[in-house]
Tab-separated table of C-alpha atoms in Angstrom:
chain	number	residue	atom	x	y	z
A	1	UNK	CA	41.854	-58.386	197.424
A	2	UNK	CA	44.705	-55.439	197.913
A	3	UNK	CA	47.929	-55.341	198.476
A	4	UNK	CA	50.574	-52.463	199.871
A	5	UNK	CA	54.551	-53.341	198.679
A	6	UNK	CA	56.915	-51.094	199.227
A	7	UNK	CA	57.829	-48.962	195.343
A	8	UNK	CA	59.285	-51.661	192.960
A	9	UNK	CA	62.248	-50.574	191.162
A	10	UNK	CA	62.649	-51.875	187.416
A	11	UNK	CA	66.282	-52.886	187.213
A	12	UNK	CA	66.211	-53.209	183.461
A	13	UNK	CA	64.895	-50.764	181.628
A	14	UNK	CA	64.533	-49.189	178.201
A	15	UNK	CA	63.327	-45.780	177.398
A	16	UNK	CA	64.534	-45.035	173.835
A	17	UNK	CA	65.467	-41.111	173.811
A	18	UNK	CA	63.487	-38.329	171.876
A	19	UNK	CA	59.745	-38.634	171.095
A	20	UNK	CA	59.813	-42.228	172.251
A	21	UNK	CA	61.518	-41.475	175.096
A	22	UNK	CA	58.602	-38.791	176.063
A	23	UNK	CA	56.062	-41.260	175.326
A	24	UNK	CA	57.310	-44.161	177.617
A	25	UNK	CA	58.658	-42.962	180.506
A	26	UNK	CA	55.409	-41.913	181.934
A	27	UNK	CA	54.319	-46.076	182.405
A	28	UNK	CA	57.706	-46.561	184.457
A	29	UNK	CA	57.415	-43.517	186.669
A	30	UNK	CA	53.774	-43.884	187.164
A	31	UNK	CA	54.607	-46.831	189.665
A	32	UNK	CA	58.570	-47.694	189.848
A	33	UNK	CA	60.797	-45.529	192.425
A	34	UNK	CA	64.133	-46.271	190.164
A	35	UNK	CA	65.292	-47.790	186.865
A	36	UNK	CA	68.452	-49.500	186.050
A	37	UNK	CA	68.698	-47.716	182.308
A	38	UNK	CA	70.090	-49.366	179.382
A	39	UNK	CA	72.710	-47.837	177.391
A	40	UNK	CA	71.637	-49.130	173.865
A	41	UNK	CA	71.184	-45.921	172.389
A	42	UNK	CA	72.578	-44.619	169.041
A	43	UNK	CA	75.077	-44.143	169.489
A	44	UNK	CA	75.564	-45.457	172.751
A	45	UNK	CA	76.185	-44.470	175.916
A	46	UNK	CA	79.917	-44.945	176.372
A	47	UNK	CA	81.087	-42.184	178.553
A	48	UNK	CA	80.289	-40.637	181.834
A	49	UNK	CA	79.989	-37.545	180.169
A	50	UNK	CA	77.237	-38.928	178.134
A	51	UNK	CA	75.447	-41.180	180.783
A	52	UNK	CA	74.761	-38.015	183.047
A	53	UNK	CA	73.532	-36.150	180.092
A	54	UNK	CA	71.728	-38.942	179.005
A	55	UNK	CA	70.215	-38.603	182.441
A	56	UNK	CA	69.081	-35.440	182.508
A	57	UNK	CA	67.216	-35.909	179.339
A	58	UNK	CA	65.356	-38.235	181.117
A	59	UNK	CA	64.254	-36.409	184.125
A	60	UNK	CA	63.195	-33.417	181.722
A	61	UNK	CA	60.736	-36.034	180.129
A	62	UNK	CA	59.215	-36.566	183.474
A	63	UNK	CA	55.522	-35.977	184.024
A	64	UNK	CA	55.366	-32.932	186.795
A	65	UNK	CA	55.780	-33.987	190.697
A	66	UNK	CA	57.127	-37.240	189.835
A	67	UNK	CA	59.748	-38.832	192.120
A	68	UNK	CA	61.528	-41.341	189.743
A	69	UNK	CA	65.356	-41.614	189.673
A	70	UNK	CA	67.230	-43.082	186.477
A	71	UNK	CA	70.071	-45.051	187.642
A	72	UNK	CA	72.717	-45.064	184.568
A	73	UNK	CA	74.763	-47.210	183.231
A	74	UNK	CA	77.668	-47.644	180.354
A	75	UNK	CA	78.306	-49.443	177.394
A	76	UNK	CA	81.246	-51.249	177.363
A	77	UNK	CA	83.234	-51.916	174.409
A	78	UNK	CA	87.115	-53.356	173.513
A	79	UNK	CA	87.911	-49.918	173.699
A	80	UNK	CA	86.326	-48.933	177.554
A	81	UNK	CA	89.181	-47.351	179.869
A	82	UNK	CA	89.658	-48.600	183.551
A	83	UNK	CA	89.653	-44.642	183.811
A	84	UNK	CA	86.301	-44.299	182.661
A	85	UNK	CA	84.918	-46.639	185.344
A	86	UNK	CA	86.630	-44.325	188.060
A	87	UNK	CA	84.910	-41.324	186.470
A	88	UNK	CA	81.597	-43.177	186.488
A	89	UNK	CA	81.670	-44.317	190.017
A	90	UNK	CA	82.408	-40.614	190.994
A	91	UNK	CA	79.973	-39.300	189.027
A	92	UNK	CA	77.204	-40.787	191.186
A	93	UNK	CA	75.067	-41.567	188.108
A	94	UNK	CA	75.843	-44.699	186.969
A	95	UNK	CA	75.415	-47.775	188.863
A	96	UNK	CA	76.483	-50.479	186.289
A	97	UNK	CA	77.971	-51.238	183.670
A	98	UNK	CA	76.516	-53.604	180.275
A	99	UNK	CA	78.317	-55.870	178.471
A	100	UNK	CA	76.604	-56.449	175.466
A	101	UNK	CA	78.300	-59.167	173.225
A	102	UNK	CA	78.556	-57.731	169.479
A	103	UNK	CA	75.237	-58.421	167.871
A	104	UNK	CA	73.246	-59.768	170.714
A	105	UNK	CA	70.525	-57.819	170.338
A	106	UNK	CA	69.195	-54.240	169.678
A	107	UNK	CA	71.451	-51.544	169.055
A	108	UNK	CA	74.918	-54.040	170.089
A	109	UNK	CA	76.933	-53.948	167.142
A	110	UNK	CA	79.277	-51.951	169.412
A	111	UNK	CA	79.690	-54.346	171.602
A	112	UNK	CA	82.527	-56.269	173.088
A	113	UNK	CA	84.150	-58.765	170.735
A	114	UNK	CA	86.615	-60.182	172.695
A	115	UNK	CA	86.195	-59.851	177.063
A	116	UNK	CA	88.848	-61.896	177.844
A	117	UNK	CA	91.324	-60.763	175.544
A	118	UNK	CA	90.107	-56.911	175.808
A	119	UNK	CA	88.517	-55.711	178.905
A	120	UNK	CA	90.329	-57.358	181.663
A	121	UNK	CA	91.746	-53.987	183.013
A	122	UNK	CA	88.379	-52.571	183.130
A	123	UNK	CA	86.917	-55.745	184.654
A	124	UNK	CA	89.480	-55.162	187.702
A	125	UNK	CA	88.948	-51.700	188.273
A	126	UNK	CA	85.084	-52.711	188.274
A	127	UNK	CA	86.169	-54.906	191.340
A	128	UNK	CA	87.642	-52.086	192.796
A	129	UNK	CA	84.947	-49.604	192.399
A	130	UNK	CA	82.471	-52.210	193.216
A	131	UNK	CA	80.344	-51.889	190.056
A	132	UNK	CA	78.821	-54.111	188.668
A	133	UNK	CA	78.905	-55.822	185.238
A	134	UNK	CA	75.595	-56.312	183.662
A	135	UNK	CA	75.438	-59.152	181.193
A	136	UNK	CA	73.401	-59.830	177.869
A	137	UNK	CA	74.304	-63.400	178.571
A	138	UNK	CA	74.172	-65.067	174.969
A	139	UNK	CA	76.595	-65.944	172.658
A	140	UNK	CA	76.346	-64.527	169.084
A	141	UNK	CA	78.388	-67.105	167.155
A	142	UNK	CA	75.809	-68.216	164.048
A	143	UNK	CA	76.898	-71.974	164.938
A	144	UNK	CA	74.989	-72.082	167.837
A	145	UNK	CA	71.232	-72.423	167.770
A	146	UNK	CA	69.499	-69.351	168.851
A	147	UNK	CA	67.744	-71.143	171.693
A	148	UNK	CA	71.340	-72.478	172.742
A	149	UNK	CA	73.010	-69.186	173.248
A	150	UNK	CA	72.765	-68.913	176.912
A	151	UNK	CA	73.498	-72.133	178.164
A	152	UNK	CA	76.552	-71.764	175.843
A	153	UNK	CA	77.137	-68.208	177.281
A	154	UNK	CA	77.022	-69.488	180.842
A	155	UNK	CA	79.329	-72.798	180.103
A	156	UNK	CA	82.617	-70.626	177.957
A	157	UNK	CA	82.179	-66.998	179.548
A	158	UNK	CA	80.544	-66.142	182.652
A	159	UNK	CA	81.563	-69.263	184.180
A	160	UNK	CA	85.178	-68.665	183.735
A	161	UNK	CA	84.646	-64.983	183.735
A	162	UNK	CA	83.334	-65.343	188.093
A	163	UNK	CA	86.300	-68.599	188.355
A	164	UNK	CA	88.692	-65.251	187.472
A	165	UNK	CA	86.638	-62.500	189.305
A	166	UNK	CA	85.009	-63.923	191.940
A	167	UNK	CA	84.431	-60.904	193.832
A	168	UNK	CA	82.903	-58.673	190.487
A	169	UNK	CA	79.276	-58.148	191.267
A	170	UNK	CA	77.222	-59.911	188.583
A	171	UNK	CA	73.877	-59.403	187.213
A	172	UNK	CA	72.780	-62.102	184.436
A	173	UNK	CA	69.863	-60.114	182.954
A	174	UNK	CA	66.798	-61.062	181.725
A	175	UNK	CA	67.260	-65.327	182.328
A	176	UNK	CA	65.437	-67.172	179.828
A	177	UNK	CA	66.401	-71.249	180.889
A	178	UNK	CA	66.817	-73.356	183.869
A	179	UNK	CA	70.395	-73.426	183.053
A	180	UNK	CA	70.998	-69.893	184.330
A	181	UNK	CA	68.620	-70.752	187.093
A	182	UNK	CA	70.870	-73.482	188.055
A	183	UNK	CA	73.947	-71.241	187.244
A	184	UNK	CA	72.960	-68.103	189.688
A	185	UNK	CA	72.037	-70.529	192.322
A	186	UNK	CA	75.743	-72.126	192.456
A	187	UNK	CA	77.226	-68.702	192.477
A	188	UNK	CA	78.219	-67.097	195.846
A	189	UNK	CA	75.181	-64.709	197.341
A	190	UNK	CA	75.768	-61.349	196.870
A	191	UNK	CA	78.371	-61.321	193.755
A	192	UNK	CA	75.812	-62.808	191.489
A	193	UNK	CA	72.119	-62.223	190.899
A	194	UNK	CA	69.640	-62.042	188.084
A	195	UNK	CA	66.837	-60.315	186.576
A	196	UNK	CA	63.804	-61.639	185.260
A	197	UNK	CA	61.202	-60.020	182.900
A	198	UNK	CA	57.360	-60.674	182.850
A	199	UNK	CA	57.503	-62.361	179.307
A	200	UNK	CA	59.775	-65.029	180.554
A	201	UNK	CA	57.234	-65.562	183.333
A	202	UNK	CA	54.299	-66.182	181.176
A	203	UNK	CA	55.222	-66.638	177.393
A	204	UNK	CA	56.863	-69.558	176.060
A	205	UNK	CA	58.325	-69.929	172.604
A	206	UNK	CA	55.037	-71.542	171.382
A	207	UNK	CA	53.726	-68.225	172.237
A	208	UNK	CA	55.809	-66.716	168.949
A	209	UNK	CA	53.909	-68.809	166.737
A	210	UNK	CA	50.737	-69.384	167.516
A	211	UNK	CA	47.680	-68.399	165.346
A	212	UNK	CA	50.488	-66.693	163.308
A	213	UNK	CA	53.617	-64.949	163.717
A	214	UNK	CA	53.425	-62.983	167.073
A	215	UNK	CA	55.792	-59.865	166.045
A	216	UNK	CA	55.098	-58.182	169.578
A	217	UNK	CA	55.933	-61.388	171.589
A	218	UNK	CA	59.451	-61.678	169.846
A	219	UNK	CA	62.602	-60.761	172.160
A	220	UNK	CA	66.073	-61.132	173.051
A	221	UNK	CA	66.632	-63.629	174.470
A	222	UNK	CA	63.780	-65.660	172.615
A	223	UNK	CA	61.432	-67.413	174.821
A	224	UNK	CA	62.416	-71.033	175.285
A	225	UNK	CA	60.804	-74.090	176.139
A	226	UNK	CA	58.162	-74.557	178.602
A	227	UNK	CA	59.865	-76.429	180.765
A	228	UNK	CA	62.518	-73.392	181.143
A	229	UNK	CA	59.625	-70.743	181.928
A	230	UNK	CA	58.732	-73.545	184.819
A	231	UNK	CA	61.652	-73.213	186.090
A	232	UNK	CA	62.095	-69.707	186.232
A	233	UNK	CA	58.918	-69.278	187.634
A	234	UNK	CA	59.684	-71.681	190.767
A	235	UNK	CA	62.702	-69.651	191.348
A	236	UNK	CA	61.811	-66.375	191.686
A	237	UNK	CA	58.705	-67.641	193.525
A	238	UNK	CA	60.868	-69.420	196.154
A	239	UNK	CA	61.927	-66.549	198.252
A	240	UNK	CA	65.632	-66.898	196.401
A	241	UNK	CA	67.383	-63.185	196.927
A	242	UNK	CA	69.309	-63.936	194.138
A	243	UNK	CA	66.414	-62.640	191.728
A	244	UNK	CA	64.745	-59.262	190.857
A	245	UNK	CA	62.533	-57.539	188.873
A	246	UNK	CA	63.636	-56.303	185.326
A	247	UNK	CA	61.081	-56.059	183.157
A	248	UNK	CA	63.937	-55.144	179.860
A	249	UNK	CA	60.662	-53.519	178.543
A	250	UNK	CA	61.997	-52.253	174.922
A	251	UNK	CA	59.295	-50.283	173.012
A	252	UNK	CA	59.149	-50.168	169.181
A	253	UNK	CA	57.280	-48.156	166.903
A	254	UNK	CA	54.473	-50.482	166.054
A	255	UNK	CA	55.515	-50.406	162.019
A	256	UNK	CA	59.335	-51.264	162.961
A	257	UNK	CA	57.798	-54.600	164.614
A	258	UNK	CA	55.523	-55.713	162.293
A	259	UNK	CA	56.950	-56.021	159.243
A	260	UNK	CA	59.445	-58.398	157.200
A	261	UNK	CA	62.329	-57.885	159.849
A	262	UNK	CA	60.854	-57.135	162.657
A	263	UNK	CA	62.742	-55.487	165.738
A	264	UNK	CA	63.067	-57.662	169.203
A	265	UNK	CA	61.865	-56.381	172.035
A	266	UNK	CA	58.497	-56.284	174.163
A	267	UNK	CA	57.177	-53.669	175.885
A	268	UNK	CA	55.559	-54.555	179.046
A	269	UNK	CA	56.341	-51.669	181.291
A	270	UNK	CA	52.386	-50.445	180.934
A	271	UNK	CA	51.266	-54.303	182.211
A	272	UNK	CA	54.593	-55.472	184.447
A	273	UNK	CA	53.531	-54.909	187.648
A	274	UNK	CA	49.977	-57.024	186.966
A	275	UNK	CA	52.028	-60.075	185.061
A	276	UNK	CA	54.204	-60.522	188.181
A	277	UNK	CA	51.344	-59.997	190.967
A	278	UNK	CA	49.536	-62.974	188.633
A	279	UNK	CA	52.847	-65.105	188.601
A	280	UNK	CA	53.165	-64.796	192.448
A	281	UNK	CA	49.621	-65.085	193.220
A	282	UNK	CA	49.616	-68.586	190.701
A	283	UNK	CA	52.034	-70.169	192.606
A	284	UNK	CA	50.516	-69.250	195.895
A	285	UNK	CA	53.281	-66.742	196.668
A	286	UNK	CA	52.026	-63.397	196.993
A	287	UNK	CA	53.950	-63.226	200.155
A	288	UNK	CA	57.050	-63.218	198.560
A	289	UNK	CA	56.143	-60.556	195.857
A	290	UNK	CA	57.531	-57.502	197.626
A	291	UNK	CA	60.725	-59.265	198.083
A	292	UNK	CA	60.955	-59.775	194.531
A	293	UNK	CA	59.763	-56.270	193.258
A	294	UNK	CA	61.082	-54.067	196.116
A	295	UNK	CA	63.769	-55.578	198.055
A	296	UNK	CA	66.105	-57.670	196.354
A	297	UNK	CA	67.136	-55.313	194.160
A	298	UNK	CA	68.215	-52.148	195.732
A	299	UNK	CA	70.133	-54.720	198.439
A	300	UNK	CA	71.963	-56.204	195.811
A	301	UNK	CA	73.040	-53.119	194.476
A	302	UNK	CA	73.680	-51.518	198.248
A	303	UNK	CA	70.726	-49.222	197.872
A	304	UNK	CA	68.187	-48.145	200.375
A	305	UNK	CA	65.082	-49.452	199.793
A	306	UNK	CA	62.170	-47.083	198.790
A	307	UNK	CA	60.009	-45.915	201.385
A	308	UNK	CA	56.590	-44.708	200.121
A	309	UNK	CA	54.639	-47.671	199.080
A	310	UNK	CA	51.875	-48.663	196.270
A	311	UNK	CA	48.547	-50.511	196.394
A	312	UNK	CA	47.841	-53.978	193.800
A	313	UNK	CA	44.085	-54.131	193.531
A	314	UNK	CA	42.904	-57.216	192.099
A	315	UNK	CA	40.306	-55.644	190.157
A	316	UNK	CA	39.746	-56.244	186.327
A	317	UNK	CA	40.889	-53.748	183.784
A	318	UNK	CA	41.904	-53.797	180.044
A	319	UNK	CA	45.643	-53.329	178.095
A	320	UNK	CA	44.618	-50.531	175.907
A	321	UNK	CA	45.599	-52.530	172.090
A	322	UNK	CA	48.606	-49.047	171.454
A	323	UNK	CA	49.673	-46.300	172.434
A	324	UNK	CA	49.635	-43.460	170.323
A	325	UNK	CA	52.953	-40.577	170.300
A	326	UNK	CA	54.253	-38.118	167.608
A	327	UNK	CA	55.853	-41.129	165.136
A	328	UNK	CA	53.226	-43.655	165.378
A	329	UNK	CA	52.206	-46.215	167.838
A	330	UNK	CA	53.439	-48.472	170.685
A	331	UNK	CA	51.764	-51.578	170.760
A	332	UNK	CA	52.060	-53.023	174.610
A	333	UNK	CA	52.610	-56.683	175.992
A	334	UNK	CA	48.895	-58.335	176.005
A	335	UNK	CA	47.559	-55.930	173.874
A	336	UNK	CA	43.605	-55.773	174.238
A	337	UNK	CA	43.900	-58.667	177.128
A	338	UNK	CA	42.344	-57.931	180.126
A	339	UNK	CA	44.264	-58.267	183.446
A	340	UNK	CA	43.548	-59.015	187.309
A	341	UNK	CA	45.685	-56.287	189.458
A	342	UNK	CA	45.780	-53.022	189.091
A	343	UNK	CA	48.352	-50.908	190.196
A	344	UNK	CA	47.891	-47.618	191.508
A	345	UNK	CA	49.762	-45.161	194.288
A	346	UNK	CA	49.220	-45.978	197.791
């Protein structure tokens, strides 16, 4: 069997900077026409100024005749001017901006502490501008359980936060329950949409624990119950335009994973387009799979679509178990596994 989509576009993606940065971009821009790029550097991307050089770092680490375009974004903070978000939609480089609560994840300790009581300014202008507000959606209070944090998220901020803006474009990134499912689906078309990566898909939490301590299957958000991946999987296989492909693939050195405090984070980017195609195909939906990759996406966002297209071969092939670069390895999602479609260029 073989299959021609349109490009895919990973709206949620991390490529690290330096060495790492070299080593990983060549698995996005082998097959995705665009990236959404996440700001999570150290330290962070903040400013315009930084986002656009931030950008051309990344198109210098480009493998020769490549047509992939980095779409940036900024890292918003108590401290973020409405100012900055003018500059940013001028600059024609950045095309969101993340709110990462303080602590949330990797690299966040910058993040906002307070949106309500700090970044309502910037939130308005963001209406103005039309940009959008990409959200880590997950509390970070240490009274709420860890597998909690988004339905919490959902219930005391980005509820009220679309009750107050109703017209700020909203991306919930990487959904990990059928709450958010449930959430994105009540919200206006249009103003609020999600991404969904391929662990979520395919992985649930049992898949952190079993036959050990799984270092390269640990993320944030953690996977949840099985019942949640369900759930997400009938909604992005149900033709919904509200959801999109993000993969939030977030390489590690292999020794920075496994060890006693290991980073979160998977990195899937090398496998992504295979773990969807399998999802789709699953649930007797390959005919919504181009949707999903290639479609939904750049019209939330009020892109063009990509024209050129790539093939999906369902053909067998192996996950090398790392990949190798000047500070150690990468160890990839399904490491060793082997896997039914195979990507290539049209």
């Amino acid at each position: 069997m073989e299959l021609s989509i349109t490009r895919p576009d990973d709206w949620h993606l991390h490529l690290r900077e330096g060495e790492l940065l070299e080593a990983v971009v060549p698995h996005s821009s082998n097959h995705f026409g665009r990236a959404i790029i996440m700001p999570n550097l150290k330290p962070p991307i903040t400013t315009t100024l930084k986002a656009v050089a931030y950008q051309k770092s990344i198109l210098k680490a480009l493998p020769e005749n490549c047509d992939f375009t980095p779409l940036m974004t900024l890292y918003l903070t108590d401290t973020t001017s409405p100012n900055e978000i003018k500059l940013a939609r001028e600059s024609g480089a950045v095309f969101g901006v993340k709110l990462y609560p303080a602590g949330a994840t990797t690299n966040s300790q910058d993040g906002v502490t307070d949106l309500f009581g700090k970044c309502l300014p910037v939130l308005e202008e963001m209406v103005h501008q039309n940009m959008p507000l990409l959200v880590h959606g997950e509390v970070t209070s240490s009274e709420v359980d860890i597998f909690d944090r988004e339905k919490v998220f959902i219930d005391t901020i980005l509820g009220p936060l679309i009750q107050k803006f109703p017209r700020l474009k909203v991306v919930m990134e990487h959904i990990t329950t059928k709450d958010a499912v449930q959430f994105v689906e009540s919200c206006d078309e249009g103003f609020v949409a999600a991404t969904v990566t391929p662990q979520h898909l395919v992985l649930n939490r049992n898949s952190i624990f079993q036959g050990g301590l799984q270092p390269h299957n640990y993320c944030l958000p953690v996977l949840k119950r099985e019942t949640h991946r369900q759930a997400i999987v009938k909604a992005v296989t149900s033709g919904s335009k509200r959801f999109f492909l993000g993969t939030d693939s977030a390489p590690h050195e292999k020794r920075t994973k496994e060890r006693s405090c290991g980073c979160a984070g998977v990195y899937n980017a090398p496998v992504a387009l295979s773990v969807y195609a399998k999802v789709f195909e699953e649930a007797g939906a390959l005919d919504k799979l181009e949707a999903f990759t290639s479609f939904n996406g750049p019209d939330f966002y009020g892109l063009p679509r990509n024209t050129s297209k790539i093939k999906l071969t369902k053909t067998p092939w192996k996950v090398p178990s790392s990949f190798s670069f000047a500070l150690g390895d990468i160890v990839p999602m399904f490491a060793d596994a082997t896997l039914e479609w195979l990507p290539s260029d049209s």
